[in-house]
Amino acid sequence: MPHQIRPRPGIMDIALYEGGTAKISGRDDALKLSSNENPFGAGELAREAYRRAGHDLHRYPSTDHAGLRAALAAHYRLDASRIICGVGSDEVITFLCQGFAGPGDEVLYSQHGFLMYPISAMAAGATPVKAPEQDRTTDIDALLAAVTERTKLVFVANPNNPTGTMVPLSELERLAESLPPQVLLVLDGAYAEYVEGYDGGAAMVDARENVVMTRTFSKLHGLGGLRIGWGYGPAHVMAVLNRLRGPFNLSNTQLDVAEAALGDAAHITRSLSENARLRDWLADRLNAAGVATDRSFANFVLARFASAEQAAACNAALLADGLIVRQVSSYGLPEALRITVGDESACRRVAHVIDRFMDGQR
């Protein structure tokens, strides 16, 4: 007899999130450049904290994350009472949708924005709405034109994933100033650290009541495997999110390692300087080979080919050489490949394979 257990309407309409390929069948030497991971991994201070954490596996973690929030506040000069920690910034995004959007509401984001925005919106029962971009860059006027009386949240990733582009702070301020009073602007700063002099929107949060910032330890700090993120926002928003957060959503290991990572200045400096150097080098090599790129402000380069077929063929050539990059058809960019900036050897291998591929296309 068929069962009568049914999910809430709309849940089965959510498209499953497709992560980047991680393995190549039959090869154990594949180089993964599909998930924007730090090629140097975690820093030594984080590794040491991870080793020490094994002594306290029987202990419950703190429910208020006070130590990590204090460390974040000191590092970024923020108000610790208005910081929330989550299982990656994804969880904070989920809290925001659960807390501020539901059936009949709309959640707005840009055309090539992070896929967790529509997924989290639909999970909360809200309707995701895409606004067109301009040359793969967030278009503030298009976002404002898409706002309706049903809009409750606007998500802007800056820099954006998977395009790597960003809009200036003045444009974000114009957006926040122009939104109607019922709308909360969420600035997703997963890649903010890679932009020199950019605070991810922290000053906007301090100056306004309608802006929230989300951040992560997965990229710059090399802690993607531990899933640690955080958010910063007005007190009235944090009061909502903390009612949705589970009391033990982060483990002692996550909290201790993240706090140690914040203090590893040498690892942070090396990661930033090498990423900037090799990102620009790789983009220049791709452009010289006839593969277009936009200026990237993150730790990856979006390589744009003449067609979806050419992008797929280049992806096959990279896989044949043991190099895994990210196809981004699910983001509406079938003609592009997102390539994580690896170490120097990885970047040179990628450039060599694409040079050879493009030579064969002529």
Tab-separated table of C-alpha atoms in Angstrom:
chain	number	residue	atom	x	y	z
A	1	MET	CA	0.000	0.000	0.000
A	2	PRO	CA	1.494	3.403	-0.947
A	3	HIS	CA	2.463	5.527	2.037
A	4	GLN	CA	0.730	8.836	2.661
A	5	ILE	CA	3.771	10.641	4.092
A	6	ARG	CA	4.369	13.759	2.055
A	7	PRO	CA	6.885	16.601	2.399
A	8	ARG	CA	5.728	20.165	2.687
A	9	PRO	CA	4.661	21.610	-0.697
A	10	GLY	CA	7.626	22.997	-2.634
A	11	ILE	CA	10.364	20.922	-1.000
A	12	MET	CA	10.641	18.439	-3.872
A	13	ASP	CA	10.901	21.365	-6.297
A	14	ILE	CA	14.316	22.265	-4.827
A	15	ALA	CA	17.119	21.331	-7.213
A	16	LEU	CA	19.816	19.349	-5.436
A	17	TYR	CA	23.024	21.297	-4.913
A	18	GLU	CA	25.762	19.964	-7.176
A	19	GLY	CA	29.196	20.232	-5.653
A	20	GLY	CA	32.376	20.298	-7.679
A	21	THR	CA	33.859	17.034	-8.899
A	22	ALA	CA	36.339	15.680	-6.372
A	23	LYS	CA	37.731	12.505	-7.959
A	24	ILE	CA	38.676	11.011	-11.302
A	25	SER	CA	37.856	7.335	-11.646
A	26	GLY	CA	40.988	5.217	-11.910
A	27	ARG	CA	43.377	7.955	-10.751
A	28	ASP	CA	44.719	8.597	-7.290
A	29	ASP	CA	46.929	11.515	-8.341
A	30	ALA	CA	44.193	13.902	-9.465
A	31	LEU	CA	44.590	17.557	-8.517
A	32	LYS	CA	41.342	19.082	-7.260
A	33	LEU	CA	40.825	22.694	-8.356
A	34	SER	CA	37.031	22.678	-8.265
A	35	SER	CA	36.122	23.882	-4.760
A	36	ASN	CA	38.171	27.050	-4.208
A	37	GLU	CA	40.202	25.486	-1.412
A	38	ASN	CA	43.394	27.044	-0.079
A	39	PRO	CA	46.229	25.130	-1.809
A	40	PHE	CA	48.338	25.455	1.347
A	41	GLY	CA	45.660	23.918	3.542
A	42	ALA	CA	45.226	25.036	7.120
A	43	GLY	CA	48.007	26.910	8.893
A	44	GLU	CA	50.219	25.310	11.519
A	45	LEU	CA	48.444	27.020	14.424
A	46	ALA	CA	45.117	25.595	13.256
A	47	ARG	CA	46.638	22.143	12.816
A	48	GLU	CA	48.070	22.218	16.309
A	49	ALA	CA	44.702	23.267	17.746
A	50	TYR	CA	43.101	20.370	15.892
A	51	ARG	CA	45.564	17.924	17.429
A	52	ARG	CA	44.893	19.269	20.921
A	53	ALA	CA	41.126	19.089	20.428
A	54	GLY	CA	41.259	15.304	20.612
A	55	HIS	CA	41.658	15.503	24.392
A	56	ASP	CA	38.191	17.003	24.881
A	57	LEU	CA	35.998	14.926	22.606
A	58	HIS	CA	33.771	13.933	25.544
A	59	ARG	CA	33.010	17.564	26.434
A	60	TYR	CA	30.048	19.493	25.082
A	61	PRO	CA	30.994	22.780	23.405
A	62	SER	CA	29.913	26.154	24.707
A	63	THR	CA	26.447	27.195	23.654
A	64	ASP	CA	27.344	30.853	23.165
A	65	HIS	CA	30.618	30.505	21.187
A	66	ALA	CA	31.987	33.291	23.363
A	67	GLY	CA	35.667	32.555	22.723
A	68	LEU	CA	35.428	32.547	18.942
A	69	ARG	CA	33.093	35.545	18.869
A	70	ALA	CA	35.534	37.498	21.028
A	71	ALA	CA	38.415	36.527	18.750
A	72	LEU	CA	36.456	37.588	15.658
A	73	ALA	CA	35.501	40.871	17.311
A	74	ALA	CA	39.117	41.636	18.166
A	75	HIS	CA	40.437	40.611	14.748
A	76	TYR	CA	37.902	42.592	12.716
A	77	ARG	CA	37.044	45.310	15.296
A	78	LEU	CA	33.409	44.285	15.658
A	79	ASP	CA	30.848	44.051	18.443
A	80	ALA	CA	31.036	40.463	19.727
A	81	SER	CA	27.425	40.541	20.929
A	82	ARG	CA	26.258	40.888	17.324
A	83	ILE	CA	28.214	37.923	15.911
A	84	ILE	CA	26.651	34.519	15.273
A	85	CYS	CA	28.600	31.365	14.386
A	86	GLY	CA	27.331	28.637	12.100
A	87	VAL	CA	28.183	25.426	10.303
A	88	GLY	CA	29.712	27.308	7.408
A	89	SER	CA	28.176	30.564	6.271
A	90	ASP	CA	25.587	28.310	4.594
A	91	GLU	CA	23.919	27.735	7.950
A	92	VAL	CA	23.722	31.459	8.666
A	93	ILE	CA	22.109	31.926	5.237
A	94	THR	CA	19.602	29.214	6.159
A	95	PHE	CA	18.825	30.959	9.473
A	96	LEU	CA	18.216	34.231	7.640
A	97	CYS	CA	15.724	32.631	5.263
A	98	GLN	CA	14.000	30.745	8.081
A	99	GLY	CA	13.777	33.848	10.214
A	100	PHE	CA	12.755	36.468	7.692
A	101	ALA	CA	11.090	34.773	4.704
A	102	GLY	CA	8.285	32.299	4.238
A	103	PRO	CA	5.272	31.459	2.068
A	104	GLY	CA	4.232	34.489	0.062
A	105	ASP	CA	7.601	36.215	0.473
A	106	GLU	CA	10.358	36.693	-2.088
A	107	VAL	CA	14.128	36.305	-1.711
A	108	LEU	CA	16.095	38.257	-4.296
A	109	TYR	CA	19.598	37.509	-5.603
A	110	SER	CA	21.685	38.160	-8.704
A	111	GLN	CA	21.647	36.025	-11.842
A	112	HIS	CA	24.809	34.026	-11.171
A	113	GLY	CA	24.616	34.130	-7.381
A	114	PHE	CA	25.404	31.329	-4.927
A	115	LEU	CA	23.000	28.396	-5.332
A	116	MET	CA	22.322	28.183	-1.600
A	117	TYR	CA	20.264	31.392	-1.827
A	118	PRO	CA	17.387	29.851	-3.824
A	119	ILE	CA	17.737	26.520	-2.011
A	120	SER	CA	17.453	28.136	1.429
A	121	ALA	CA	14.624	30.376	0.264
A	122	MET	CA	12.585	27.463	-1.044
A	123	ALA	CA	13.296	25.406	2.075
A	124	ALA	CA	11.672	28.222	4.068
A	125	GLY	CA	8.684	28.275	1.712
A	126	ALA	CA	9.656	31.565	0.072
A	127	THR	CA	10.004	32.278	-3.643
A	128	PRO	CA	13.524	32.914	-5.019
A	129	VAL	CA	13.807	35.700	-7.609
A	130	LYS	CA	16.816	36.281	-9.878
A	131	ALA	CA	17.826	39.721	-11.116
A	132	PRO	CA	19.947	39.985	-14.293
A	133	GLU	CA	23.622	40.847	-14.062
A	134	GLN	CA	25.676	43.174	-16.240
A	135	ASP	CA	28.690	41.409	-17.759
A	136	ARG	CA	28.578	38.756	-14.991
A	137	THR	CA	28.639	41.474	-12.334
A	138	THR	CA	25.893	42.293	-9.843
A	139	ASP	CA	23.654	45.032	-11.255
A	140	ILE	CA	22.346	47.209	-8.421
A	141	ASP	CA	19.714	48.878	-10.597
A	142	ALA	CA	18.435	45.484	-11.749
A	143	LEU	CA	18.139	44.315	-8.147
A	144	LEU	CA	16.230	47.442	-7.168
A	145	ALA	CA	13.921	47.040	-10.165
A	146	ALA	CA	13.115	43.480	-9.052
A	147	VAL	CA	12.137	44.473	-5.506
A	148	THR	CA	8.412	44.186	-4.753
A	149	GLU	CA	6.264	44.507	-1.660
A	150	ARG	CA	6.832	40.768	-1.171
A	151	THR	CA	10.643	41.037	-1.072
A	152	LYS	CA	12.083	40.283	2.376
A	153	LEU	CA	15.750	39.432	1.721
A	154	VAL	CA	18.310	40.509	-0.882
A	155	PHE	CA	21.504	38.454	-1.131
A	156	VAL	CA	24.631	39.929	-2.722
A	157	ALA	CA	27.856	37.911	-2.824
A	158	ASN	CA	30.753	40.334	-3.093
A	159	PRO	CA	33.080	39.123	-4.581
A	160	ASN	CA	30.646	36.827	-6.329
A	161	ASN	CA	30.951	33.081	-6.775
A	162	PRO	CA	31.348	31.735	-9.463
A	163	THR	CA	32.171	34.879	-11.456
A	164	GLY	CA	34.809	36.423	-9.159
A	165	THR	CA	33.523	39.924	-9.952
A	166	MET	CA	32.506	42.539	-7.397
A	167	VAL	CA	30.780	45.888	-7.093
A	168	PRO	CA	32.228	48.882	-5.209
A	169	LEU	CA	31.175	49.650	-1.656
A	170	SER	CA	29.463	52.826	-2.825
A	171	GLU	CA	27.060	50.747	-4.921
A	172	LEU	CA	26.265	48.472	-1.981
A	173	GLU	CA	25.556	51.550	0.115
A	174	ARG	CA	23.247	52.866	-2.597
A	175	LEU	CA	21.416	49.540	-2.607
A	176	ALA	CA	20.977	49.505	1.176
A	177	GLU	CA	19.765	53.101	1.174
A	178	SER	CA	17.240	52.455	-1.604
A	179	LEU	CA	15.613	49.289	-0.262
A	180	PRO	CA	12.122	49.538	1.230
A	181	PRO	CA	11.889	49.244	5.021
A	182	GLN	CA	10.804	45.589	5.119
A	183	VAL	CA	13.892	44.333	3.220
A	184	LEU	CA	17.079	42.970	4.795
A	185	LEU	CA	20.270	43.160	2.706
A	186	VAL	CA	22.677	40.265	3.194
A	187	LEU	CA	26.284	40.790	2.065
A	188	ASP	CA	27.913	37.400	1.545
A	189	GLY	CA	31.639	37.921	2.126
A	190	ALA	CA	32.956	34.384	1.695
A	191	TYR	CA	35.786	35.819	-0.430
A	192	ALA	CA	36.025	39.262	1.165
A	193	GLU	CA	39.486	38.703	2.655
A	194	TYR	CA	40.987	38.409	-0.820
A	195	VAL	CA	40.149	42.062	-1.562
A	196	GLU	CA	42.675	44.451	-0.053
A	197	GLY	CA	41.052	47.188	1.982
A	198	TYR	CA	37.541	45.709	1.804
A	199	ASP	CA	35.739	45.031	5.093
A	200	GLY	CA	33.032	42.833	3.584
A	201	GLY	CA	30.405	45.377	4.550
A	202	ALA	CA	31.139	45.475	8.296
A	203	ALA	CA	30.984	49.268	8.452
A	204	MET	CA	27.635	49.189	6.668
A	205	VAL	CA	26.319	46.775	9.284
A	206	ASP	CA	27.423	49.136	12.046
A	207	ALA	CA	25.843	52.128	10.335
A	208	ARG	CA	22.496	50.618	9.389
A	209	GLU	CA	19.663	48.446	10.720
A	210	ASN	CA	18.979	46.626	7.438
A	211	VAL	CA	22.343	45.023	6.583
A	212	VAL	CA	23.852	41.674	7.623
A	213	MET	CA	27.270	40.293	6.671
A	214	THR	CA	28.198	36.600	6.380
A	215	ARG	CA	31.743	35.206	6.339
A	216	THR	CA	33.528	31.841	6.338
A	217	PHE	CA	36.709	30.072	7.453
A	218	SER	CA	36.536	27.699	4.477
A	219	LYS	CA	38.522	29.710	1.942
A	220	LEU	CA	41.404	31.861	3.168
A	221	HIS	CA	41.902	29.897	6.388
A	222	GLY	CA	41.798	26.494	4.672
A	223	LEU	CA	39.158	25.004	6.987
A	224	GLY	CA	36.529	23.900	4.480
A	225	GLY	CA	36.515	20.400	5.948
A	226	LEU	CA	35.492	21.686	9.384
A	227	ARG	CA	32.574	23.851	8.165
A	228	ILE	CA	32.850	27.062	10.196
A	229	GLY	CA	31.138	30.309	9.276
A	230	TRP	CA	29.792	33.390	10.973
A	231	GLY	CA	27.578	36.387	10.536
A	232	TYR	CA	27.455	39.947	11.822
A	233	GLY	CA	24.362	42.066	11.990
A	234	PRO	CA	22.093	44.404	13.942
A	235	ALA	CA	21.013	43.262	17.394
A	236	HIS	CA	17.407	42.829	16.295
A	237	VAL	CA	18.477	40.408	13.549
A	238	MET	CA	20.803	38.448	15.839
A	239	ALA	CA	17.935	38.050	18.331
A	240	VAL	CA	16.018	36.194	15.618
A	241	LEU	CA	18.896	34.070	14.334
A	242	ASN	CA	19.962	32.921	17.792
A	243	ARG	CA	16.464	31.546	18.364
A	244	LEU	CA	16.920	29.326	15.310
A	245	ARG	CA	20.485	28.216	16.002
A	246	GLY	CA	20.921	24.883	17.736
A	247	PRO	CA	22.720	25.259	21.093
A	248	PHE	CA	25.605	22.969	20.074
A	249	ASN	CA	25.799	23.631	16.342
A	250	LEU	CA	29.610	23.974	16.450
A	251	SER	CA	31.924	21.488	18.144
A	252	ASN	CA	34.834	22.267	20.442
A	253	THR	CA	37.136	21.280	17.588
A	254	GLN	CA	35.560	23.767	15.182
A	255	LEU	CA	35.612	26.585	17.714
A	256	ASP	CA	39.201	26.026	18.865
A	257	VAL	CA	40.653	25.557	15.385
A	258	ALA	CA	38.890	28.625	13.995
A	259	GLU	CA	40.141	30.786	16.842
A	260	ALA	CA	43.696	29.548	16.289
A	261	ALA	CA	43.440	30.210	12.538
A	262	LEU	CA	42.559	33.855	13.141
A	263	GLY	CA	45.847	34.330	14.959
A	264	ASP	CA	48.064	32.765	12.285
A	265	ALA	CA	49.261	35.965	10.628
A	266	ALA	CA	52.059	34.244	8.714
A	267	HIS	CA	49.700	31.756	7.069
A	268	ILE	CA	47.183	34.484	6.224
A	269	THR	CA	49.857	36.720	4.674
A	270	ARG	CA	51.348	33.915	2.598
A	271	SER	CA	47.953	32.715	1.382
A	272	LEU	CA	46.869	36.196	0.326
A	273	SER	CA	50.089	37.174	-1.419
A	274	GLU	CA	50.452	33.907	-3.324
A	275	ASN	CA	46.803	33.936	-4.363
A	276	ALA	CA	47.054	37.491	-5.712
A	277	ARG	CA	50.249	36.720	-7.621
A	278	LEU	CA	49.126	33.430	-9.145
A	279	ARG	CA	45.545	34.539	-9.831
A	280	ASP	CA	46.786	37.392	-12.011
A	281	TRP	CA	49.409	35.165	-13.645
A	282	LEU	CA	46.838	32.491	-14.517
A	283	ALA	CA	44.340	35.031	-15.860
A	284	ASP	CA	47.034	36.570	-18.070
A	285	ARG	CA	47.997	33.147	-19.435
A	286	LEU	CA	44.384	32.258	-20.182
A	287	ASN	CA	43.785	35.569	-21.934
A	288	ALA	CA	46.919	35.099	-24.004
A	289	ALA	CA	45.682	31.659	-25.030
A	290	GLY	CA	42.412	33.143	-26.251
A	291	VAL	CA	40.287	32.258	-23.226
A	292	ALA	CA	38.455	35.280	-21.842
A	293	THR	CA	38.392	36.073	-18.127
A	294	ASP	CA	36.894	38.860	-16.060
A	295	ARG	CA	39.045	40.417	-13.383
A	296	SER	CA	38.690	38.138	-10.354
A	297	PHE	CA	38.725	39.416	-6.785
A	298	ALA	CA	38.561	35.928	-5.247
A	299	ASN	CA	40.726	32.795	-5.211
A	300	PHE	CA	39.577	31.449	-8.555
A	301	VAL	CA	39.381	32.468	-12.198
A	302	LEU	CA	36.314	32.039	-14.397
A	303	ALA	CA	37.531	30.905	-17.813
A	304	ARG	CA	35.028	31.705	-20.590
A	305	PHE	CA	35.114	29.808	-23.867
A	306	ALA	CA	33.462	30.401	-27.231
A	307	SER	CA	30.686	27.894	-26.523
A	308	ALA	CA	29.425	25.331	-24.040
A	309	GLU	CA	30.807	22.612	-26.308
A	310	GLN	CA	34.294	24.123	-26.256
A	311	ALA	CA	34.175	24.471	-22.469
A	312	ALA	CA	33.155	20.814	-22.115
A	313	ALA	CA	35.944	19.721	-24.456
A	314	CYS	CA	38.519	21.726	-22.484
A	315	ASN	CA	37.199	20.253	-19.253
A	316	ALA	CA	37.708	16.781	-20.735
A	317	ALA	CA	41.288	17.698	-21.675
A	318	LEU	CA	41.979	18.898	-18.127
A	319	LEU	CA	40.484	15.733	-16.629
A	320	ALA	CA	42.629	13.604	-18.939
A	321	ASP	CA	45.651	15.347	-17.420
A	322	GLY	CA	44.414	14.731	-13.868
A	323	LEU	CA	43.137	18.285	-13.291
A	324	ILE	CA	39.652	18.750	-11.811
A	325	VAL	CA	38.025	22.165	-12.308
A	326	ARG	CA	34.391	23.224	-11.863
A	327	GLN	CA	31.825	23.188	-14.624
A	328	VAL	CA	29.287	25.911	-13.817
A	329	SER	CA	26.316	25.083	-16.030
A	330	SER	CA	24.145	24.954	-12.901
A	331	TYR	CA	24.945	28.646	-12.419
A	332	GLY	CA	23.793	29.498	-15.931
A	333	LEU	CA	27.325	29.608	-17.345
A	334	PRO	CA	27.677	26.481	-19.512
A	335	GLU	CA	30.402	28.129	-21.590
A	336	ALA	CA	32.662	28.640	-18.561
A	337	LEU	CA	34.934	26.717	-16.209
A	338	ARG	CA	35.762	27.946	-12.717
A	339	ILE	CA	39.385	27.224	-11.864
A	340	THR	CA	40.663	27.456	-8.303
A	341	VAL	CA	44.000	29.227	-7.962
A	342	GLY	CA	46.301	26.470	-6.722
A	343	ASP	CA	49.996	26.649	-5.966
A	344	GLU	CA	52.481	27.606	-8.667
A	345	SER	CA	52.885	24.065	-9.984
A	346	ALA	CA	49.113	23.621	-10.290
A	347	CYS	CA	48.660	26.922	-12.104
A	348	ARG	CA	51.414	26.087	-14.564
A	349	ARG	CA	49.874	22.676	-15.276
A	350	VAL	CA	46.468	24.237	-15.930
A	351	ALA	CA	47.962	26.879	-18.224
A	352	HIS	CA	49.949	24.265	-20.154
A	353	VAL	CA	46.904	22.042	-20.764
A	354	ILE	CA	44.694	24.968	-21.820
A	355	ASP	CA	47.436	26.356	-24.091
A	356	ARG	CA	47.694	22.965	-25.796
A	357	PHE	CA	43.910	22.634	-26.035
A	358	MET	CA	43.409	26.079	-27.543
A	359	ASP	CA	46.239	25.494	-30.037
A	360	GLY	CA	44.272	22.485	-31.252
A	361	GLN	CA	41.155	24.634	-31.686
A	362	ARG	CA	42.815	26.943	-34.201
